[in-house]
CSV table of C-alpha atoms and ligand atoms in Angstrom, one decimal:
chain,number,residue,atom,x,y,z
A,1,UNK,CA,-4.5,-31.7,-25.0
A,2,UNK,CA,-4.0,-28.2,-26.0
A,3,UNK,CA,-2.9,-25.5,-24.1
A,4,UNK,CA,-3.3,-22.0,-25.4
A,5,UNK,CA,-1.8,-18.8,-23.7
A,6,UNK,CA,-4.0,-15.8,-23.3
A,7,UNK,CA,-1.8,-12.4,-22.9
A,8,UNK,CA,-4.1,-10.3,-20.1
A,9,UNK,CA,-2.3,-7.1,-18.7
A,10,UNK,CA,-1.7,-7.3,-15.3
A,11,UNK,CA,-1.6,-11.1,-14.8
A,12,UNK,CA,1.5,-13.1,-15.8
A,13,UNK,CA,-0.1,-15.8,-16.6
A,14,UNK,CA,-3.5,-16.9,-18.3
A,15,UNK,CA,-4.1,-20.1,-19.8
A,16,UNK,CA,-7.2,-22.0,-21.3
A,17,UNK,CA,-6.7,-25.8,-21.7
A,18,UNK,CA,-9.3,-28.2,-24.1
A,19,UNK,CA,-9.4,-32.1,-24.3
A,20,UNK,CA,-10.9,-33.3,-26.5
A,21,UNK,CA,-10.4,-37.3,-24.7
A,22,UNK,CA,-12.0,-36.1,-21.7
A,23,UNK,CA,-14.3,-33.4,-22.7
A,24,UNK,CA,-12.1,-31.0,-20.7
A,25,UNK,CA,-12.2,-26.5,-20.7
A,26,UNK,CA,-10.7,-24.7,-18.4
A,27,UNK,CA,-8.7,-21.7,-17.8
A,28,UNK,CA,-6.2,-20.9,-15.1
A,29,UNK,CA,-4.9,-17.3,-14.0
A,30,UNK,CA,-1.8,-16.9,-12.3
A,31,UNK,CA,-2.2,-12.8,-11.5
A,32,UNK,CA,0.6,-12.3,-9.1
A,33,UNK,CA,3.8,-14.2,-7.4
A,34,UNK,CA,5.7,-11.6,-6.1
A,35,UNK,CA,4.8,-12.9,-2.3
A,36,UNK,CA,5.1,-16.6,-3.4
A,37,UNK,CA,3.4,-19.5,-5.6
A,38,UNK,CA,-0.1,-18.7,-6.6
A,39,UNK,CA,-2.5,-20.6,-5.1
A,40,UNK,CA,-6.6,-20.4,-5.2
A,41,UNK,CA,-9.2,-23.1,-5.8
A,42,UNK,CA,-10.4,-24.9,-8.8
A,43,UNK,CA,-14.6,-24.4,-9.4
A,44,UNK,CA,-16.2,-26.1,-11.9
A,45,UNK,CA,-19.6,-24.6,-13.2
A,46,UNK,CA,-21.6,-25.0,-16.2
A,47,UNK,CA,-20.8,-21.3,-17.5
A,48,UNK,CA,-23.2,-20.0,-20.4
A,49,UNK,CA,-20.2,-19.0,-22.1
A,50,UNK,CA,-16.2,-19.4,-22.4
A,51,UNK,CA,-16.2,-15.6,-21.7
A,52,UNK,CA,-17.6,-15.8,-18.5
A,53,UNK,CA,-15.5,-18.5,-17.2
A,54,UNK,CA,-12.9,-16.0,-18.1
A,55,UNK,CA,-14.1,-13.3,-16.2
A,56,UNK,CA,-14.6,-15.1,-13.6
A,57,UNK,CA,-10.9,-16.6,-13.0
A,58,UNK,CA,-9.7,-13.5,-13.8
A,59,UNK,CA,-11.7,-11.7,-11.2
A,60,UNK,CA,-10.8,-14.3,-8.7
A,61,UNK,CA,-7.5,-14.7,-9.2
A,62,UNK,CA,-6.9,-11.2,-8.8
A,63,UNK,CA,-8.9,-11.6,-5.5
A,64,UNK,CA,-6.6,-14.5,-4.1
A,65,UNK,CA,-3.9,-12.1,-4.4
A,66,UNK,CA,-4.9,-9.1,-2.1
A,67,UNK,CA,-6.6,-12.2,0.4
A,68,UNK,CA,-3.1,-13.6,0.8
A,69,UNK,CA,-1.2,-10.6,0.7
A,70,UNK,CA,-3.2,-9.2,3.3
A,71,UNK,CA,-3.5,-12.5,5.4
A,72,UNK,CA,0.6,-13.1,5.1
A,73,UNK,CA,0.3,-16.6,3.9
A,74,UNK,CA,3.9,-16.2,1.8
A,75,UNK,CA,1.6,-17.0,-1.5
A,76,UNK,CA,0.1,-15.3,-5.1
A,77,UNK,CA,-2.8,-15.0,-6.6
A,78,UNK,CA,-4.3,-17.7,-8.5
A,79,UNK,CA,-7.5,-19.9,-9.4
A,80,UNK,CA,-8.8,-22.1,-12.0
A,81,UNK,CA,-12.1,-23.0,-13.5
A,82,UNK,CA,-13.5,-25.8,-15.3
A,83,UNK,CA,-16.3,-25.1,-17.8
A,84,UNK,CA,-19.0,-28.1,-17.4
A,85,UNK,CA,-21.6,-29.7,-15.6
A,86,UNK,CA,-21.3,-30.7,-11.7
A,87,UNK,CA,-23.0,-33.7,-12.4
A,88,UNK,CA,-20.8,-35.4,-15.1
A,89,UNK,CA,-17.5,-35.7,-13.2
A,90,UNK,CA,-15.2,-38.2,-14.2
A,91,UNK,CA,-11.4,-39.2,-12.5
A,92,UNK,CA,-10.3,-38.8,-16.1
A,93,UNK,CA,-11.2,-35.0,-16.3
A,94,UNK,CA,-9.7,-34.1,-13.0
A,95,UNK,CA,-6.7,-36.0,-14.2
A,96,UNK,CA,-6.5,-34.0,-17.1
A,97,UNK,CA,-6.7,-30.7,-15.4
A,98,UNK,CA,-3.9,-32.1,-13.4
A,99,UNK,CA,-1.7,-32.4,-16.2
A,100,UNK,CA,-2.9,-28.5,-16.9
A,101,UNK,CA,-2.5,-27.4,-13.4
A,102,UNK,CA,1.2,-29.3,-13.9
A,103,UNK,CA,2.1,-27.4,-17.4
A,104,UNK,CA,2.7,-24.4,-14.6
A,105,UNK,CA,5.8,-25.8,-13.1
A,106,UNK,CA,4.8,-24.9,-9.6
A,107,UNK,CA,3.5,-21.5,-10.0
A,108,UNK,CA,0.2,-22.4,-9.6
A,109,UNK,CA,-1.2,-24.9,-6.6
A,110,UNK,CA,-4.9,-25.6,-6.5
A,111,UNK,CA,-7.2,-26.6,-4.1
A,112,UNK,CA,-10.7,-27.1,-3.5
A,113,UNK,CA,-13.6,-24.9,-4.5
A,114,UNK,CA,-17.2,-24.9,-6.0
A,115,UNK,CA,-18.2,-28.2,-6.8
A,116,UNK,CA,-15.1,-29.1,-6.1
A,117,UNK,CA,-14.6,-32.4,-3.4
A,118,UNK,CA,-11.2,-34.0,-2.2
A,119,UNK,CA,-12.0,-37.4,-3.9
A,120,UNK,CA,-11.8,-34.3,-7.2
A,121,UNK,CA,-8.2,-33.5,-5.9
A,122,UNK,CA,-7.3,-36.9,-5.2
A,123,UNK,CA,-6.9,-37.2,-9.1
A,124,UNK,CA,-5.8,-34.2,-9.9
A,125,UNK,CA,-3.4,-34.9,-7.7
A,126,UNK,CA,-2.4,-38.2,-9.6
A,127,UNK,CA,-0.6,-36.2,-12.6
A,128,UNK,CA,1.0,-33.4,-10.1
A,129,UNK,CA,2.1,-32.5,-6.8
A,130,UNK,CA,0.9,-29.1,-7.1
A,131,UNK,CA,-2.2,-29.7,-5.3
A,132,UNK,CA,-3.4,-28.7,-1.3
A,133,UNK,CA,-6.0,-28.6,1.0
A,134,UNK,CA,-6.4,-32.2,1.4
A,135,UNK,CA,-7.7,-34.6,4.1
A,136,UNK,CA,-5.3,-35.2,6.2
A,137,UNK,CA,-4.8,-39.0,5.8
A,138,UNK,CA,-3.4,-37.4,2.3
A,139,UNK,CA,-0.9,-35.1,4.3
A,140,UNK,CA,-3.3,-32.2,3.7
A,141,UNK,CA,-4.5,-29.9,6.3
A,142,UNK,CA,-7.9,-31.3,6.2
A,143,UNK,CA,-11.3,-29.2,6.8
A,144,UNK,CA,-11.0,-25.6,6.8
A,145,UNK,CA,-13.9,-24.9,8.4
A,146,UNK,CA,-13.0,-24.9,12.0
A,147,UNK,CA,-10.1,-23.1,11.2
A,148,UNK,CA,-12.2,-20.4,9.2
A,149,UNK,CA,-15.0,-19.9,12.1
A,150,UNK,CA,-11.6,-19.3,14.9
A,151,UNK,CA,-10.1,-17.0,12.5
A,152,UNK,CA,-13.7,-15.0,12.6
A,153,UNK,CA,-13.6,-14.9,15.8
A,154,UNK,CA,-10.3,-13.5,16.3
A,155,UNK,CA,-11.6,-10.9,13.6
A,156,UNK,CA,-14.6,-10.1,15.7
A,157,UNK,CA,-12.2,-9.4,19.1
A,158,UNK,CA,-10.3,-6.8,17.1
A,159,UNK,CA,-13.2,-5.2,15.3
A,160,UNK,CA,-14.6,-5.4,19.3
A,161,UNK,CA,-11.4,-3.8,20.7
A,162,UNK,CA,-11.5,-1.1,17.8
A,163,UNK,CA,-15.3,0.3,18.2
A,164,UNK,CA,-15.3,-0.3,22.0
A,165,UNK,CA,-11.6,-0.9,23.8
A,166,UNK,CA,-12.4,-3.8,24.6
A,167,UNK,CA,-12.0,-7.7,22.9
A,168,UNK,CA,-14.7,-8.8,25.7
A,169,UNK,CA,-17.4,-10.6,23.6
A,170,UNK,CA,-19.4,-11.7,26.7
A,171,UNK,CA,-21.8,-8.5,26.9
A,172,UNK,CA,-22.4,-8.4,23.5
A,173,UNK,CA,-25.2,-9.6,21.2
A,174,UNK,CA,-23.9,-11.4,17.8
A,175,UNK,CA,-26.4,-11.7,15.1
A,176,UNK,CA,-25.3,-14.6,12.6
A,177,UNK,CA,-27.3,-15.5,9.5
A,178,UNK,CA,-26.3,-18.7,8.0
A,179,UNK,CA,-25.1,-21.0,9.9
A,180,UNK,CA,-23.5,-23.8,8.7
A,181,UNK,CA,-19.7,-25.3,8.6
A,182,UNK,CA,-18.2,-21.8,9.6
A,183,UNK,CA,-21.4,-20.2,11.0
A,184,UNK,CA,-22.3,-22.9,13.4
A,185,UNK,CA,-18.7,-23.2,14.8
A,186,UNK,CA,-18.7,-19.4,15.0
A,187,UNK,CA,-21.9,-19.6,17.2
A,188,UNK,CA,-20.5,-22.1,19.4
A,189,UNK,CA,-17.4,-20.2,20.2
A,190,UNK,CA,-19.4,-17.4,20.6
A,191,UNK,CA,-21.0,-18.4,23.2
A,192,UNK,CA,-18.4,-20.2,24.8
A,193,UNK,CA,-17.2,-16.6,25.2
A,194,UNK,CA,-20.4,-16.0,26.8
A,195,UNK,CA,-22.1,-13.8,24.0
A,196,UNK,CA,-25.8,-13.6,23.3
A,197,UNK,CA,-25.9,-15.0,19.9
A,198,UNK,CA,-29.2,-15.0,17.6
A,199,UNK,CA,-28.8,-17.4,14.9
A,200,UNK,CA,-31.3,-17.7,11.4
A,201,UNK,CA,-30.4,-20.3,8.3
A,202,UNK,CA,-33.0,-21.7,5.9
A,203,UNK,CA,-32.3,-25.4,7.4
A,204,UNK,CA,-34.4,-25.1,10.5
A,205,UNK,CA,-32.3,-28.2,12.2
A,206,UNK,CA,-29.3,-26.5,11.9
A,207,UNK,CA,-31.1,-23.7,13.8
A,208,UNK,CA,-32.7,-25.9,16.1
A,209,UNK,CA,-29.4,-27.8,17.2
A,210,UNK,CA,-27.6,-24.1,18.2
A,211,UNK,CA,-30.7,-23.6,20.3
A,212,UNK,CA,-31.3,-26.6,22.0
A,213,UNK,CA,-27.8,-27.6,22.6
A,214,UNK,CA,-25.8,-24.1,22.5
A,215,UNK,CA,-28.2,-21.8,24.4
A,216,UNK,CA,-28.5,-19.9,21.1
A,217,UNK,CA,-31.7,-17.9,20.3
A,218,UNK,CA,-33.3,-17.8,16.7
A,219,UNK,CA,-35.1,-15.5,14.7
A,220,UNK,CA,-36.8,-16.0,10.9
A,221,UNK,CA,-34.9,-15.1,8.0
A,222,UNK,CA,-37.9,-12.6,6.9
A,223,UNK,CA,-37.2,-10.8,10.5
A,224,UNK,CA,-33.5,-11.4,11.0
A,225,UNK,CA,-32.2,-7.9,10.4
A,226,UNK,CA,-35.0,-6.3,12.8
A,227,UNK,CA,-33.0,-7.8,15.8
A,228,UNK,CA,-31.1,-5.1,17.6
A,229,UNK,CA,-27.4,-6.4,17.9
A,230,UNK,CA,-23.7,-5.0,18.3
A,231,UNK,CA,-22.3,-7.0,15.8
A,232,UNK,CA,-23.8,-8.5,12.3
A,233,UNK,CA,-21.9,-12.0,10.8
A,234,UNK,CA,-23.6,-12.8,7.4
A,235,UNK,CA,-22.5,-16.3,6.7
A,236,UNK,CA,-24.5,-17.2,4.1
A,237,UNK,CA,-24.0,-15.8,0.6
A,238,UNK,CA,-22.8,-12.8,-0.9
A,239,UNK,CA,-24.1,-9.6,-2.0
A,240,UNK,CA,-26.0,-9.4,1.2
A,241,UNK,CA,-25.2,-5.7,2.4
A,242,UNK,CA,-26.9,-3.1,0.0
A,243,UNK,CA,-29.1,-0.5,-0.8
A,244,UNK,CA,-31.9,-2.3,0.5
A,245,UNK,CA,-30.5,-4.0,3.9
A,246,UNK,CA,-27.8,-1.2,4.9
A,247,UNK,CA,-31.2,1.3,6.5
A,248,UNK,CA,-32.3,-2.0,8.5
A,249,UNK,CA,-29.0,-3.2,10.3
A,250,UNK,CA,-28.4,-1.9,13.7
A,251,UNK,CA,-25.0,-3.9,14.6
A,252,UNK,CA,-22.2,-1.1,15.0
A,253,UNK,CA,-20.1,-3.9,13.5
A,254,UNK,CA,-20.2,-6.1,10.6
A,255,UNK,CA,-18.2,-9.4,10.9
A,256,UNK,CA,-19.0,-12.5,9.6
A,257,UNK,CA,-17.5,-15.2,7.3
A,258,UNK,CA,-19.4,-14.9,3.8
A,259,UNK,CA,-17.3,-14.1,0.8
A,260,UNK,CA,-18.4,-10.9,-1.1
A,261,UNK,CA,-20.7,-9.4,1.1
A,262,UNK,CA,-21.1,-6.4,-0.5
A,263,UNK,CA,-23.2,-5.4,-3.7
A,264,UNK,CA,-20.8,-2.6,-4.9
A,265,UNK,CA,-17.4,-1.9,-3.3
A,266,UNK,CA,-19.2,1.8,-2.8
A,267,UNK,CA,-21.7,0.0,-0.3
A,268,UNK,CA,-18.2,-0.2,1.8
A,269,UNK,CA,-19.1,4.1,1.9
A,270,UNK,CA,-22.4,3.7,2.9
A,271,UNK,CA,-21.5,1.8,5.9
A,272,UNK,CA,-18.5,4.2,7.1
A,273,UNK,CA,-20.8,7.0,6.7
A,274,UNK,CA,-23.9,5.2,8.8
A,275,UNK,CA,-20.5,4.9,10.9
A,276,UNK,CA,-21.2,0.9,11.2
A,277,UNK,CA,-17.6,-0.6,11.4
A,278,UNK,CA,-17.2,-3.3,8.3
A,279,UNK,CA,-14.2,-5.9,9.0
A,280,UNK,CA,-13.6,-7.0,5.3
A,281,UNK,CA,-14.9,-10.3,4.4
A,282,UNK,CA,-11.7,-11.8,2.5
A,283,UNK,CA,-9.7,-10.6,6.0
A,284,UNK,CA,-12.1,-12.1,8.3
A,285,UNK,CA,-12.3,-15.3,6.5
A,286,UNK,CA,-8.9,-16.0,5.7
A,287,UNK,CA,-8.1,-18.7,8.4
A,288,UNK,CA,-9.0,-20.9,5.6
A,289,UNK,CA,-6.0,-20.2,3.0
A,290,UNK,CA,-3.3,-19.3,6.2
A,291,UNK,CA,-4.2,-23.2,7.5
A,292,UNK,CA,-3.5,-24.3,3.8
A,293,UNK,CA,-0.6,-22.3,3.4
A,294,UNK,CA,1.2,-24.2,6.8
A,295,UNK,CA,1.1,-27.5,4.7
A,296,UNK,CA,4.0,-25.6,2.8
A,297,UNK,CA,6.4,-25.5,6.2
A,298,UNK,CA,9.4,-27.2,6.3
A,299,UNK,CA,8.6,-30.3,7.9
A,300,UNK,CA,4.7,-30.2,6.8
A,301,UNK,CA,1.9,-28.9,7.8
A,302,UNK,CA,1.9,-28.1,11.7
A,303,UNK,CA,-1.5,-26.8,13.3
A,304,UNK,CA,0.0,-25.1,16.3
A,305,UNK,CA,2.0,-22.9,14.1
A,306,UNK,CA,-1.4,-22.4,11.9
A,307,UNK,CA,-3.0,-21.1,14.9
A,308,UNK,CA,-0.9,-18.9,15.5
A,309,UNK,CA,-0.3,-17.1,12.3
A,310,UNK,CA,-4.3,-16.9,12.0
A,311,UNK,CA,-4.3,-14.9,15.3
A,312,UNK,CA,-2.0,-12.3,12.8
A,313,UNK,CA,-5.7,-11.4,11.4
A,314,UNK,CA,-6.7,-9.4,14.5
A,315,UNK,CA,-3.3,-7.3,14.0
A,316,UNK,CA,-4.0,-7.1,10.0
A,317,UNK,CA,-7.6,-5.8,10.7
A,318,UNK,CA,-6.6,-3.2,13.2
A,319,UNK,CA,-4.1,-1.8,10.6
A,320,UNK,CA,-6.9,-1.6,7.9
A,321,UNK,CA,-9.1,0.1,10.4
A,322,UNK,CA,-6.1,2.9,11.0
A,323,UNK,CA,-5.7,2.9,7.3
A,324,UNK,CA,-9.6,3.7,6.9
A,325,UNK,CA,-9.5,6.6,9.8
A,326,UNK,CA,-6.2,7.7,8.9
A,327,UNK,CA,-7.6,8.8,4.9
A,328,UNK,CA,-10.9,8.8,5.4
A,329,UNK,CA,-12.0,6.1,3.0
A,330,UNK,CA,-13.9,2.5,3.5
A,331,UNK,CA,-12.3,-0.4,4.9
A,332,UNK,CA,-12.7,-2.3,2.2
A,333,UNK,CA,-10.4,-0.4,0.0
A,334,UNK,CA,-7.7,0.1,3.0
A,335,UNK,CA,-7.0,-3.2,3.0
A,336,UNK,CA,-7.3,-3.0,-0.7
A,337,UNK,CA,-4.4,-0.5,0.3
A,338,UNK,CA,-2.3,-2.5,2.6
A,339,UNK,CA,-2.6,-5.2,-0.1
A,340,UNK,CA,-1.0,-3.6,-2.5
A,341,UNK,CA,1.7,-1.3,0.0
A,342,UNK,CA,2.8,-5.1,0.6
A,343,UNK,CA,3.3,-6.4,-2.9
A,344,UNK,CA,5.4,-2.7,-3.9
A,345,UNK,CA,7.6,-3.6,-0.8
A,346,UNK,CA,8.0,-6.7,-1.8
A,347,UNK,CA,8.7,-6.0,-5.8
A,348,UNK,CA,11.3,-3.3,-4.0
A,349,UNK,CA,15.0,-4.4,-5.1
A,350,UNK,CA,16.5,-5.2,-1.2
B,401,LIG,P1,-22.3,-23.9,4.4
B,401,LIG,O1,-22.9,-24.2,3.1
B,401,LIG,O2,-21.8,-25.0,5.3
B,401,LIG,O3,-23.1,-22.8,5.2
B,401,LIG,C1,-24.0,-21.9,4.7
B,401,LIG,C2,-25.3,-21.9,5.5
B,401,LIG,O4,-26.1,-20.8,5.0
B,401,LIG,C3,-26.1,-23.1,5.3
B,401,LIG,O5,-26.4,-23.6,6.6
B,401,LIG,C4,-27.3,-22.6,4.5
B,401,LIG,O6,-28.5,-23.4,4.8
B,401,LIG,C5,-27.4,-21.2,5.0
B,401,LIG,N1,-28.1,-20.3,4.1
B,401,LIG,C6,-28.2,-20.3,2.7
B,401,LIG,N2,-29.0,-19.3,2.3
B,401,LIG,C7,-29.4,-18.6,3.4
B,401,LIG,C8,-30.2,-17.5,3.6
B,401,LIG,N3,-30.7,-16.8,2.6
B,401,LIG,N4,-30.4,-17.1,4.9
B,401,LIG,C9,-29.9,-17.7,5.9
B,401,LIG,N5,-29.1,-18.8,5.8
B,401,LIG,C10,-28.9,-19.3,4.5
B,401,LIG,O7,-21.0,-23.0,3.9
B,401,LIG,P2,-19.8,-22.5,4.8
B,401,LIG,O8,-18.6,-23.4,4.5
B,401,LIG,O9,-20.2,-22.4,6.2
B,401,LIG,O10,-19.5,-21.1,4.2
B,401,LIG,C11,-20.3,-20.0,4.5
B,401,LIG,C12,-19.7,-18.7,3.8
B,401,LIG,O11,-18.3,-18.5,4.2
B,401,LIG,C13,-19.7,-18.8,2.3
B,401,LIG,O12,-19.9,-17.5,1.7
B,401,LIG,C14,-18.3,-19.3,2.0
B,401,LIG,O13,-17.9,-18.9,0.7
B,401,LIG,C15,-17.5,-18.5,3.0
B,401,LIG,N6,-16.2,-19.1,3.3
B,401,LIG,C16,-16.1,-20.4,3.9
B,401,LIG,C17,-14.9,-20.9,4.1
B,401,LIG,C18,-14.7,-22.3,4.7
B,401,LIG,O14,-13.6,-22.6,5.2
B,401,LIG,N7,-15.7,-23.1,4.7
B,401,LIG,C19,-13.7,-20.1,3.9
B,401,LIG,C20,-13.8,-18.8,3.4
B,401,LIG,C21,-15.1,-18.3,3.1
């Protein structure tokens, strides 16, 4: 195995890792530990090129960072990538990214991400301890799903409180597109709030089962953004909110779980100036990564404690919002701001 360091400014530390036994490439970034160990998932994808695998765990890294500086998890910035195909897996290739993931000593912990399944982990997890987000017959803190659709929904009170003084869901209309693990929970709690929630999703039985058995009402995908709603929650993929969709959405509010909903960090302008209030995707979805972080607790991972600190989102979100009022810029890049106000207090000698 050979392990090759890769100096990138700004991160502290890069690393790309072959195999030749196992057939194994992959990089891992380490961008930032100021707040604690870095932790982010490990995706493997059949990149066209080493470069791009690069850019992406570089991009993603950084990313991880601001989410848990922002969300208060006590953890860095990190993620890792394996360059290959999804469908040749072997326990001998996670096992050698384990030893990879072990070469940083701590500083990096990984966890699950595209392509990625626990079974992956499991042998990763052979060669080092540095490893979370497992079931929890493993000691993990199993499924992040439920835990991400709660921690939108506490995003959704405070955008709710913010726009209209009030965290009261039960007169609204929530418009959700895409609704599967985090999206159909989100729907469900919804309307257990009593909210009047219109769901779409390209798998018409996960559609059907909100309607039939959740009081839910649906609408095509093709028609989805002519329904008139208070709030918007794409949950689906990213790069949803542009040039093209921004003129069609009448939700004062955009919340919902998808990561990198935004085309261009500008489209966070567009919105402020069409005066539609946008709740940050990596803030509204970080239930996910707080409920990972409680498995490092003394004692283990405790879910009552993980509630609570993802109820801190509705507090972070409000202070993002201020931040966006106070100077007059998106709220994508105030929390971008409150981010990186954290990590200088924290680099500050006490
Ligand atoms: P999922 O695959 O379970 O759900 C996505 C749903 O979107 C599916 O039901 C799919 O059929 C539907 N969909 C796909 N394309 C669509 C389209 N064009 N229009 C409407 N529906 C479409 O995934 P998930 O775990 O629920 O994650 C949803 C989003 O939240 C993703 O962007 C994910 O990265 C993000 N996220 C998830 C978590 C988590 O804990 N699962 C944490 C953070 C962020």
């Amino acid at each position: 195995m050979e392990i090759t360091d890769i100096p990138v400014e700004g991160y502290e530390r890069v690393a790309r890792c072959s195999d030749e036994a196992t057939g194994l490439v992959a990089f891992i970034a380490v961008h930032d530990t100021t707040l604690g160990p870095a932790l982010g998932g490990l995706r493997l994808l059949n990149y066209a090129a080493e470069d791009e695998a690069l850019t992406d765990v570089l991009r993603l890294s950084k990313g991880m960072t601001y989410k848990s500086a922002v969300a208060e998890t006590g953890l860095g910035g990190g993620k890792s990538v394996i360059v290959g195909d999804p469908a040749k897996k072997t326990p001998e290739l996670f096992r050698a990214m384990g030893r990879f993931v072990h070469d940083f000593g701590g500083n990096y912990i990984t966890a699950e991400d595209m392509n990625i399944k626990i079974e992956d982990l499991l042998h990763v997890r052979e060669e080092t301890p540095h490893v979370s987000g497992l079931s929890r017959e493993h000691g993990g803190s199993g499924n992040p799903s439920p835990y991400t659709a709660y921690g939108c929904i506490v995003a959704m009170e405070a955008a709710a409180e913010y726009r209209w003084g009030t965290k009261d869901l039960s007169q609204k209309h929530v418009l959700l597109q895409g609704v599967g693990a985090v999206g159909g929970e989100m729907a469900r709690l919804l309307r257990k709030r009593g909210a009047r929630v219109t769901v779409c999703d390209i798998r018409q039985d996960a559609v059907d089962a909100l309607v039939n058995d959740h009081g839910c009402e649906s609408v095509s995908i093709d028609d989805h953004l002519d329904v008139e709603c208070d709030i918007y929650g794409p949950g689906a993929r990213g790069a949803g909110i542009n040039d093209d969709t921004i003129p069609q959405i009448s939700a004062e509010i955009i919340c919902g779980c998808a990561n990198n909903q935004l085309l261009d960090p500008s489209h966070g302008d567009v919105l402020r100036e069409k005066g539609i209030l946008y709740a940050p995707d990596y803030v509204v979805n970080a239930a996910g990564i707080i409920n990972v972080s409680c498995e490092r607790l003394e004692g283990g991972y405790d879910e009552e404690e993980a509630m609570r600190r993802i109820e801190r989102i509705g507090p972070n979100l409000k202070a993002i919002f201020e931040i966006a009022d106070r100077d007059g810029i998106s709220t994508n890049v105030a929390s971008q701001r409150l981010a990186e106000q954290r990590l200088a207090d924290a680099r500050q000698p006490s």
